Structures are given as structure tokens and as C-alpha cells.
Amino acid sequence: VLVANSGAATVSTLLNSTAQASLIGGTGNDTYVIHNALDKIVENSGGGTDSVQTDLSMITLPDNVESLTYTGSGSASVFIANGSHTLAATNISTFQMENSVLATQNVLTLSNPASNASVFGTTRIDDTLNLATGSNSVTVSGVDSIIGGTGADTITVNSGSVTFSGGGGADVIKLNSGTDVIHYGATSEIGGGATINNFTHLTDKIDFTGSAFGSLGAGNLAEALGTDSGGHAVTGSHFVYDGASGTLYFNSAADNITAHSTAIATIHSDSGATSANLSAADIHIS
């Protein structure tokens, strides 16, 4: 048993050791160098910002550890127990959330994953992935909700139905066959030049918070969607879809003035070659 004091400590287990070590952190910012899968780290909430460095290609993230770095060769996977975790990951390519009948929700706030990392959610409970500031590239399976960062994120939905909330960057969102929702909660989240691929007409939705977009009413608005960038006869804020370019716009005024229109996203029905068929039924105001 190794116990850290109240200051910052670096604790390393022996290379090639088969004995289990129990490592107990203190109140400082502790760093653990782990070589044995049997080693156990005990960190209390509020016990500093703690890091693990390991050459193990598979590891379970200890509770209350905020940083994980893989120092070995090849790819590495981390198993994440039920609950809420904030993790800065380095060289980690796969993240697996715990699937437990006893839990109600998993929340993973993730920064610096490996390029095109895979994040696997669960089948029993709600899973939320928060992408921290910066540009992230992840493929998700079974994750219910994704919250993008402020950078240009690339999100590939491999399976399941996802609700995606962007952070305002030039995100690329690649949908799958589920019933997916792209949500915008503020005008600050549009204008970044997002791209949405594999959008399914009358199945997927583009959802907006009405109070943030000109106090548009709730529900599907038949009058909210124009047919092209030339505009649509409305009496207030409205959406316009340019079917030729596949670009959806928000116009903050009852006119066709380009300066009042902000591009929300370019939407394709395939991987990027064909503009999506979009109607008022695909736009939802909440």
C-alpha cells in the first residue's frame, strides 16, 4: 500500500511486477505510473487534479482521476464506470462506458482523444458525451446525446439514435440509420459552416429552441421553411432552405435580405454529394 501526502506526488509501480499494489492519493495533484492491471488507485473527490500514465493497452479509469495517458505502442482502450467523469485523454483510441442495470446515466466529458477515437455507450441507460474545447474526431455507438465543443468536431454516428448539440464550430456530423436530432439552442451556435451528412427526410430532425430564434412557436412550422435562397413570404423570423446548395439559413427578419440570413448547415442525404430533401416537417421548434 502506497499513500500520498497532502502535496503533489508521483507514484510508480514496479515494471514487470505481478504483485497487486494499492495506491491511495492525497489532496494534491497526484500522478500514477501504472504497469500492472491489478493495481488499484483510490482517489477521493476534491483530491486535486490527478493523472495516470500507463503502458497497459486496456485499463479501467479510476474514480476521480482527470487525466489518462497511454505510453505504450499500438492502440489503447479505457473502460469507464457508471457516473460522471471528466477526462483528458492522450493516445487513447477506444472508450467504453459501463452498462449497468443499477445506474441511470453516464456522462463523459472528454478532451484530446486520439484522432477518430471510438466511444461506445450502453443499451440500458442514457449516455452523454461532452466534447471539450478544441477539434475532436470521434465515432460513437450507442451514445444518446453528444454536446460538441467550440472547435470543428467530426462526429460519425455508427449506431443508435443521437441528439447532437453543436458548439458553434464547423462541425461535420455523419448520421446513421437511427432517428437523429441536430439541436441548436442559441444563435451563437450557427454560422460556423456545419455539414450534416446522411440526413433522412421525415426521420431525422433539425431542432431549434424557439425563444432563441425569434420566438418562433412550438412544433413543426409549415410556414417556417422557404424553398430557396430567394426567401419565403413570412411575417417574422424564418428558415430558408436552398435546395440547390443544400444550405439551411435562419433569417432574423421578415425580408429576403441576405445580410439578415445566417447559414446554419449544409445538409446532404448521402456522404456529401447530394443535397437533402428538406421540408417544414424536418424542422422542429421546441
Short mmCIF file of C-alpha atoms in Angstrom, two decimals, residues 16-225:
data_model
loop_
_atom_site.label_atom_id
_atom_site.label_comp_id
_atom_site.label_asym_id
_atom_site.label_seq_id
_atom_site.Cartn_x
_atom_site.Cartn_y
_atom_site.Cartn_z
CA ASN A 16 7.02 -6.48 -14.67
CA SER A 17 5.74 -6.92 -11.12
CA THR A 18 2.88 -9.40 -10.66
CA ALA A 19 2.01 -8.20 -7.16
CA GLN A 20 -1.04 -6.01 -6.66
CA ALA A 21 -0.41 -2.52 -5.35
CA SER A 22 -2.93 -0.25 -3.65
CA LEU A 23 -2.22 3.42 -4.34
CA ILE A 24 -4.06 5.95 -2.18
CA GLY A 25 -3.96 9.58 -3.23
CA GLY A 26 -3.77 12.65 -1.08
CA THR A 27 -5.19 16.13 -1.50
CA GLY A 28 -2.56 17.27 -4.02
CA ASN A 29 -2.21 16.73 -7.76
CA ASP A 30 -1.03 13.13 -7.93
CA THR A 31 0.50 11.24 -10.87
CA TYR A 32 0.35 7.44 -11.02
CA VAL A 33 2.58 5.41 -13.33
CA ILE A 34 0.91 2.02 -13.73
CA HIS A 35 2.35 -1.17 -15.23
CA ASN A 36 0.13 -3.83 -13.63
CA ALA A 37 -3.57 -4.27 -14.42
CA LEU A 38 -4.15 -5.48 -10.84
CA ASP A 39 -3.03 -2.20 -9.30
CA LYS A 40 -5.78 -0.25 -7.52
CA ILE A 41 -5.94 3.54 -7.32
CA VAL A 42 -8.05 5.21 -4.63
CA GLU A 43 -8.73 8.92 -5.10
CA ASN A 44 -11.34 10.93 -3.22
CA SER A 45 -13.45 13.64 -4.80
CA GLY A 46 -11.73 17.00 -4.48
CA GLY A 47 -8.32 15.42 -4.07
CA GLY A 48 -6.55 17.55 -6.66
CA THR A 49 -6.20 17.04 -10.40
CA ASP A 50 -4.86 13.52 -10.73
CA SER A 51 -3.21 11.74 -13.65
CA VAL A 52 -2.49 8.19 -14.70
CA GLN A 53 0.30 7.21 -17.09
CA THR A 54 0.26 3.61 -18.24
CA ASP A 55 1.66 1.25 -20.85
CA LEU A 56 -1.32 -1.10 -20.42
CA SER A 57 -3.39 -1.30 -23.59
CA MET A 58 -6.57 -1.89 -21.56
CA ILE A 59 -7.31 -0.06 -18.32
CA THR A 60 -10.29 0.83 -16.15
CA LEU A 61 -10.46 4.54 -15.37
CA PRO A 62 -10.24 5.01 -11.60
CA ASP A 63 -12.82 7.28 -9.99
CA ASN A 64 -11.76 10.91 -9.50
CA VAL A 65 -8.85 10.69 -11.97
CA GLU A 66 -8.92 13.51 -14.52
CA SER A 67 -6.10 12.66 -16.92
CA LEU A 68 -5.07 9.42 -18.63
CA THR A 69 -2.05 8.99 -20.90
CA TYR A 70 -1.15 5.82 -22.77
CA THR A 71 2.64 5.46 -23.01
CA GLY A 72 2.79 2.12 -24.81
CA SER A 73 2.75 1.28 -28.51
CA GLY A 74 -0.29 0.50 -30.63
CA SER A 75 -3.85 1.35 -29.59
CA ALA A 76 -5.32 1.56 -26.10
CA SER A 77 -8.80 1.19 -24.60
CA VAL A 78 -10.30 2.52 -21.40
CA PHE A 79 -13.33 1.20 -19.52
CA ILE A 80 -15.32 3.92 -17.76
CA ALA A 81 -17.52 3.07 -14.79
CA ASN A 82 -21.05 4.41 -14.41
CA GLY A 83 -21.41 8.04 -13.41
CA SER A 84 -19.97 11.38 -14.49
CA HIS A 85 -16.33 11.66 -15.49
CA THR A 86 -14.17 14.46 -16.88
CA LEU A 87 -11.16 13.08 -18.71
CA ALA A 88 -8.24 14.49 -20.65
CA ALA A 89 -7.05 11.53 -22.71
CA THR A 90 -3.80 11.15 -24.60
CA ASN A 91 -3.25 8.35 -27.14
CA ILE A 92 -6.49 6.60 -26.14
CA SER A 93 -8.46 5.28 -29.11
CA THR A 94 -11.42 3.46 -27.52
CA PHE A 95 -13.74 4.47 -24.67
CA GLN A 96 -16.31 2.02 -23.30
CA MET A 97 -18.98 3.19 -20.87
CA GLU A 98 -20.26 0.75 -18.26
CA ASN A 99 -23.59 -0.96 -18.99
CA SER A 100 -25.20 -1.48 -15.59
CA VAL A 101 -28.80 -2.10 -14.55
CA LEU A 102 -28.11 -0.19 -11.33
CA ALA A 103 -27.18 3.12 -12.96
CA THR A 104 -29.38 5.77 -14.58
CA GLN A 105 -26.94 7.85 -16.63
CA ASN A 106 -23.36 8.05 -17.90
CA VAL A 107 -21.76 11.42 -18.62
CA LEU A 108 -18.29 11.60 -20.14
CA THR A 109 -16.66 14.99 -20.68
CA LEU A 110 -13.76 14.21 -22.97
CA SER A 111 -10.83 16.21 -24.28
CA ASN A 112 -7.90 15.32 -26.52
CA PRO A 113 -8.95 11.82 -27.64
CA ALA A 114 -6.94 10.11 -30.36
CA SER A 115 -8.00 11.02 -33.90
CA ASN A 116 -11.19 9.17 -34.86
CA ALA A 117 -11.46 7.59 -31.43
CA SER A 118 -14.40 5.25 -30.79
CA VAL A 119 -16.84 5.90 -27.94
CA PHE A 120 -19.23 3.10 -27.03
CA GLY A 121 -22.33 3.81 -24.99
CA THR A 122 -24.73 1.37 -23.41
CA THR A 123 -28.07 -0.25 -24.14
CA ARG A 124 -29.71 0.18 -20.73
CA ILE A 125 -29.13 3.77 -19.66
CA ASP A 126 -28.70 7.26 -21.13
CA ASP A 127 -25.18 8.13 -22.22
CA THR A 128 -23.95 11.67 -22.80
CA LEU A 129 -20.66 12.63 -24.44
CA ASN A 130 -19.42 16.20 -23.91
CA LEU A 131 -16.57 17.19 -26.20
CA ALA A 132 -14.29 19.78 -24.65
CA THR A 133 -12.85 22.85 -26.36
CA GLY A 134 -10.85 22.09 -29.49
CA SER A 135 -11.39 20.00 -32.58
CA ASN A 136 -12.33 16.40 -31.88
CA SER A 137 -12.90 13.44 -34.20
CA VAL A 138 -14.91 10.57 -32.74
CA THR A 139 -17.08 7.67 -33.88
CA VAL A 140 -19.94 6.89 -31.50
CA SER A 141 -22.04 3.77 -30.99
CA GLY A 142 -24.96 3.63 -28.60
CA VAL A 143 -24.40 7.17 -27.29
CA ASP A 144 -27.69 9.02 -26.79
CA SER A 145 -26.53 12.63 -26.57
CA ILE A 146 -23.45 14.44 -27.89
CA ILE A 147 -22.53 18.02 -26.99
CA GLY A 148 -19.91 19.45 -29.30
CA GLY A 149 -17.08 21.75 -28.32
CA THR A 150 -16.32 25.18 -29.71
CA GLY A 151 -13.94 23.79 -32.33
CA ALA A 152 -14.59 21.92 -35.57
CA ASP A 153 -15.70 18.48 -34.42
CA THR A 154 -16.17 15.47 -36.69
CA ILE A 155 -18.81 13.11 -35.35
CA THR A 156 -19.59 9.78 -37.01
CA VAL A 157 -22.69 8.01 -35.69
CA ASN A 158 -22.04 4.30 -36.13
CA SER A 159 -25.23 3.01 -34.48
CA GLY A 160 -28.15 4.16 -32.38
CA SER A 161 -30.20 7.36 -32.34
CA VAL A 162 -28.35 10.51 -31.30
CA THR A 163 -29.23 14.05 -30.25
CA PHE A 164 -26.34 16.33 -31.21
CA SER A 165 -25.89 19.86 -29.86
CA GLY A 166 -23.14 21.80 -31.57
CA GLY A 167 -20.81 24.31 -30.03
CA GLY A 168 -20.62 26.66 -32.99
CA GLY A 169 -17.64 25.32 -34.92
CA ALA A 170 -17.51 23.98 -38.47
CA ASP A 171 -18.71 20.57 -37.34
CA VAL A 172 -19.09 17.59 -39.66
CA ILE A 173 -21.87 15.28 -38.48
CA LYS A 174 -22.22 11.91 -40.20
CA LEU A 175 -25.55 10.34 -39.28
CA ASN A 176 -26.58 6.70 -39.50
CA SER A 177 -29.90 4.90 -39.81
CA GLY A 178 -31.28 5.95 -36.42
CA THR A 179 -33.75 8.71 -35.62
CA ASP A 180 -31.34 11.56 -35.05
CA VAL A 181 -31.83 15.14 -33.85
CA ILE A 182 -29.49 18.05 -34.53
CA HIS A 183 -30.26 20.70 -31.91
CA TYR A 184 -29.44 24.41 -31.88
CA GLY A 185 -30.16 26.21 -28.62
CA ALA A 186 -28.78 29.66 -29.44
CA THR A 187 -27.97 31.79 -32.47
CA SER A 188 -24.33 31.71 -31.36
CA GLU A 189 -24.28 28.03 -32.33
CA ILE A 190 -24.95 28.73 -36.02
CA GLY A 191 -22.80 30.39 -38.65
CA GLY A 192 -19.84 28.07 -38.25
CA GLY A 193 -20.38 26.26 -41.52
CA ALA A 194 -21.55 22.89 -40.20
CA THR A 195 -22.08 19.92 -42.51
CA ILE A 196 -24.69 17.23 -41.90
CA ASN A 197 -24.41 14.05 -43.97
CA ASN A 198 -26.77 11.09 -44.37
CA PHE A 199 -29.80 13.11 -43.26
CA THR A 200 -33.04 11.14 -43.70
CA HIS A 201 -36.07 13.20 -44.74
CA LEU A 202 -39.09 12.77 -42.38
CA THR A 203 -36.99 10.70 -39.96
CA ASP A 204 -34.22 12.96 -38.69
CA LYS A 205 -34.93 16.42 -37.29
CA ILE A 206 -33.28 19.83 -37.12
CA ASP A 207 -34.45 21.21 -33.77
CA PHE A 208 -34.31 24.82 -32.57
CA THR A 209 -35.09 26.48 -29.24
CA GLY A 210 -37.87 28.84 -30.29
CA SER A 211 -37.10 31.58 -27.78
CA ALA A 212 -33.57 31.88 -29.16
CA PHE A 213 -34.68 32.09 -32.77
CA GLY A 214 -37.09 34.99 -32.93
CA SER A 215 -39.67 33.49 -30.53
CA LEU A 216 -40.90 31.04 -33.14
CA GLY A 217 -43.74 28.91 -31.84
CA ALA A 218 -43.55 25.28 -30.79
CA GLY A 219 -43.99 22.32 -33.11
CA ASN A 220 -43.43 21.86 -36.82
CA LEU A 221 -43.92 25.13 -38.68
CA ALA A 222 -45.23 24.74 -42.21
CA GLU A 223 -44.67 28.46 -42.76
CA ALA A 224 -41.13 28.45 -41.39
CA LEU A 225 -39.36 26.95 -44.36
#
